[in-house]
């Protein structure tokens, strides 16, 4: 029985050592060097094997064997609980990392029906581009042509006004200072269009009358010759 008691004490000691190893695994207290040497798994397996052999020795009484088997079941359940707790903690940590990553990936995904607009930007270098020089030259030519047309239009109107003034003076038979001042006021200073239209009608009527009289005189001359 002394040997049985000694072996039983040794088995209890192994149980306690096994529980400590399991607690270290569950709390993550084993260092990286120990993990690299398979300390966690191999030593626990050896402890379990040693406990199993000691429990199977015949010097134990049936009550002691039953008690040791109950303790072994409790240790096994304890170890499974610790492992499950550790796995649950790891899964929770992984979920906390993976869920934000999935959300970021979902936001970064481009919808298939999105229309991508391409903007074309043209940069013109006015110092080197032949196209820019051509455009500027054409713009200057158009501007000068437009300015020339305006000047020509004004000049033509001025010539028409001068012609009308000359014809009006002919209808009067003389060019007095008063008549010339009146014409300049109407055509230049005040630009009275109604007066200009009236002068044009008078000049046209006078010229028609002169033309008709000339034709009549010519006919009479031809009749006298006959």
XYZ file of C-alpha atoms in Angstrom:
226
model
C 0.000 0.000 0.000
C 3.029 2.272 0.643
C 4.020 1.886 -2.954
C 0.428 2.502 -3.959
C 0.335 5.687 -1.948
C 3.659 6.828 -3.418
C 2.482 6.073 -6.930
C -0.836 7.769 -6.238
C 0.959 10.879 -5.044
C 3.127 10.821 -8.128
C 0.036 10.523 -10.295
C -1.545 13.494 -8.533
C 1.652 15.445 -9.124
C 1.473 14.566 -12.819
C -2.156 15.711 -12.897
C -1.212 19.058 -11.382
C 1.690 19.474 -13.829
C -0.632 18.635 -16.732
C -3.170 21.209 -15.561
C -0.449 23.867 -15.360
C 0.694 23.113 -18.905
C -2.862 23.369 -20.154
C -3.336 26.685 -18.357
C -0.111 27.986 -19.910
C -1.392 27.046 -23.351
C -4.756 28.675 -22.738
C -3.138 31.913 -21.502
C -0.443 31.952 -24.212
C 2.396 32.007 -21.629
C 4.675 29.630 -23.571
C 7.419 31.522 -25.387
C 8.147 31.356 -29.101
C 11.312 29.244 -28.515
C 9.306 26.706 -26.580
C 6.695 26.580 -29.334
C 9.384 26.015 -31.948
C 10.646 22.967 -30.001
C 7.120 21.475 -29.829
C 7.187 21.908 -26.068
C 3.460 22.398 -25.730
C 2.206 19.308 -27.553
C 4.946 16.733 -26.925
C 5.245 17.304 -23.186
C 1.482 17.153 -22.641
C 1.320 13.896 -24.626
C 4.114 12.436 -22.508
C 2.370 13.474 -19.300
C -0.887 11.912 -20.445
C 0.930 8.702 -21.406
C 2.748 8.553 -18.056
C -0.480 9.094 -16.135
C -2.226 6.385 -18.143
C 0.533 3.853 -17.404
C 0.566 4.621 -13.682
C -3.197 4.347 -13.459
C -3.076 0.916 -15.107
C -0.630 -0.483 -12.500
C -2.088 -3.346 -10.476
C -0.856 -2.200 -7.056
C -3.697 0.354 -6.956
C -6.892 -0.644 -5.321
C -10.103 -0.538 -7.364
C -11.192 2.565 -5.414
C -7.898 4.332 -6.174
C -8.071 3.379 -9.856
C -11.644 4.623 -10.062
C -10.664 7.880 -8.362
C -7.678 8.356 -10.665
C -9.814 7.626 -13.720
C -12.333 10.232 -12.551
C -9.494 12.747 -12.138
C -8.210 11.866 -15.627
C -11.669 12.482 -17.068
C -11.846 15.813 -15.236
C -8.411 16.819 -16.550
C -9.419 15.814 -20.072
C -12.606 17.867 -19.793
C -10.638 20.736 -18.285
C -8.111 20.616 -21.115
C -10.874 20.544 -23.735
C -12.549 23.525 -22.083
C -9.314 25.490 -22.082
C -8.654 24.621 -25.689
C -12.196 25.604 -26.647
C -11.841 28.900 -24.763
C -8.551 29.573 -26.518
C -10.026 28.740 -29.919
C -13.040 30.959 -29.216
C -10.741 33.854 -28.273
C -8.687 33.377 -31.441
C -11.826 33.219 -33.587
C -13.131 36.418 -31.970
C -9.848 38.188 -32.659
C -9.811 36.936 -36.251
C -13.398 38.076 -36.746
C -12.505 41.541 -35.419
C -9.728 41.749 -38.042
C -11.490 40.093 -40.996
C -14.835 41.941 -40.820
C -13.326 45.457 -41.304
C -11.181 44.101 -44.141
C -14.255 42.658 -45.874
C -16.043 45.995 -45.526
C -13.103 47.854 -47.072
C -12.914 45.368 -49.947
C -16.658 45.752 -50.565
C -16.308 49.542 -50.734
C -13.364 49.279 -53.102
C -15.196 47.025 -55.557
C -16.242 48.927 -58.692
C -19.879 48.388 -59.808
C -20.179 46.680 -63.188
C -22.668 49.240 -64.486
C -20.508 52.237 -63.673
C -19.718 54.418 -66.689
C -16.115 55.546 -66.702
C -15.784 58.958 -68.283
C -12.557 59.768 -70.020
C -11.664 63.413 -70.273
C -9.299 64.478 -73.036
C -7.239 67.537 -72.259
C -5.469 69.372 -75.058
C -2.606 71.641 -74.129
C -1.511 74.218 -76.695
C 1.972 75.673 -76.412
C 1.789 79.054 -78.145
C 5.566 79.258 -78.362
C 6.164 76.002 -80.265
C 2.902 74.739 -81.703
C 2.435 75.326 -85.440
C -1.290 74.810 -84.997
C -1.471 77.629 -82.467
C 0.469 79.956 -84.776
C -1.881 79.093 -87.647
C -4.968 79.726 -85.496
C -3.629 83.078 -84.312
C -2.732 84.093 -87.866
C -6.205 83.203 -89.141
C -7.809 85.112 -86.276
C -5.738 88.196 -87.100
C -6.630 87.922 -90.790
C -10.339 87.630 -89.981
C -10.104 90.587 -87.588
C -8.309 92.729 -90.139
C -10.764 91.735 -92.855
C -13.687 92.595 -90.609
C -12.118 95.940 -89.760
C -11.444 96.624 -93.446
C -15.041 95.855 -94.357
C -16.291 98.253 -91.696
C -13.924 100.975 -92.930
C -14.993 100.343 -96.540
C -18.664 100.512 -95.553
C -18.135 103.836 -93.775
C -16.080 105.170 -96.690
C -18.752 104.159 -99.219
C -21.422 105.898 -97.184
C -19.241 108.968 -97.020
C -18.775 108.913 -100.797
C -22.520 108.549 -101.314
C -23.168 111.477 -99.010
C -20.590 113.608 -100.840
C -22.113 112.664 -104.194
C -25.570 113.566 -102.943
C -24.292 116.903 -101.593
C -22.650 117.701 -104.929
C -25.809 116.872 -106.851
C -27.841 118.991 -104.425
C -25.514 121.952 -104.983
C -26.026 121.526 -108.736
C -29.782 121.767 -108.254
C -29.259 125.079 -106.471
C -27.021 126.400 -109.186
C -24.504 127.801 -106.704
C -22.562 126.798 -103.578
C -22.962 129.435 -100.917
C -21.507 129.293 -97.406
C -24.971 128.960 -95.958
C -25.837 126.022 -98.228
C -22.558 124.243 -97.461
C -23.022 124.723 -93.690
C -26.556 123.408 -93.934
C -25.381 120.300 -95.798
C -22.568 119.624 -93.304
C -25.008 119.957 -90.412
C -27.471 117.520 -92.008
C -24.934 114.925 -93.220
C -22.176 115.152 -90.587
C -23.032 116.858 -87.325
C -26.636 115.911 -86.657
C -27.010 113.164 -89.270
C -30.676 113.853 -89.863
C -31.876 110.944 -91.983
C -35.250 112.491 -92.708
C -33.577 115.577 -94.137
C -31.162 113.418 -96.127
C -34.085 111.448 -97.612
C -35.839 114.695 -98.518
C -32.705 116.057 -100.215
C -32.316 112.806 -102.175
C -35.924 113.037 -103.405
C -35.392 116.635 -104.495
C -32.193 115.755 -106.349
C -33.814 112.752 -108.061
C -36.802 114.857 -109.124
C -34.553 117.601 -110.453
C -32.414 115.127 -112.412
C -35.492 113.452 -113.920
C -36.794 116.850 -114.944
C -33.463 117.794 -116.495
C -33.299 114.484 -118.332
C -36.842 114.833 -119.712
C -36.174 118.416 -120.846
C -32.977 117.354 -122.531
C -34.745 114.563 -124.369
C -37.504 116.937 -125.468
C -34.988 119.477 -126.788
C -33.211 116.719 -128.682
C -36.433 115.599 -130.319
C -37.284 119.129 -131.398
C -33.810 119.563 -132.864
C -34.194 116.368 -134.869
C -37.579 117.532 -136.176
C -36.174 120.826 -137.303
C -33.461 119.075 -139.277
C -36.028 117.112 -141.214
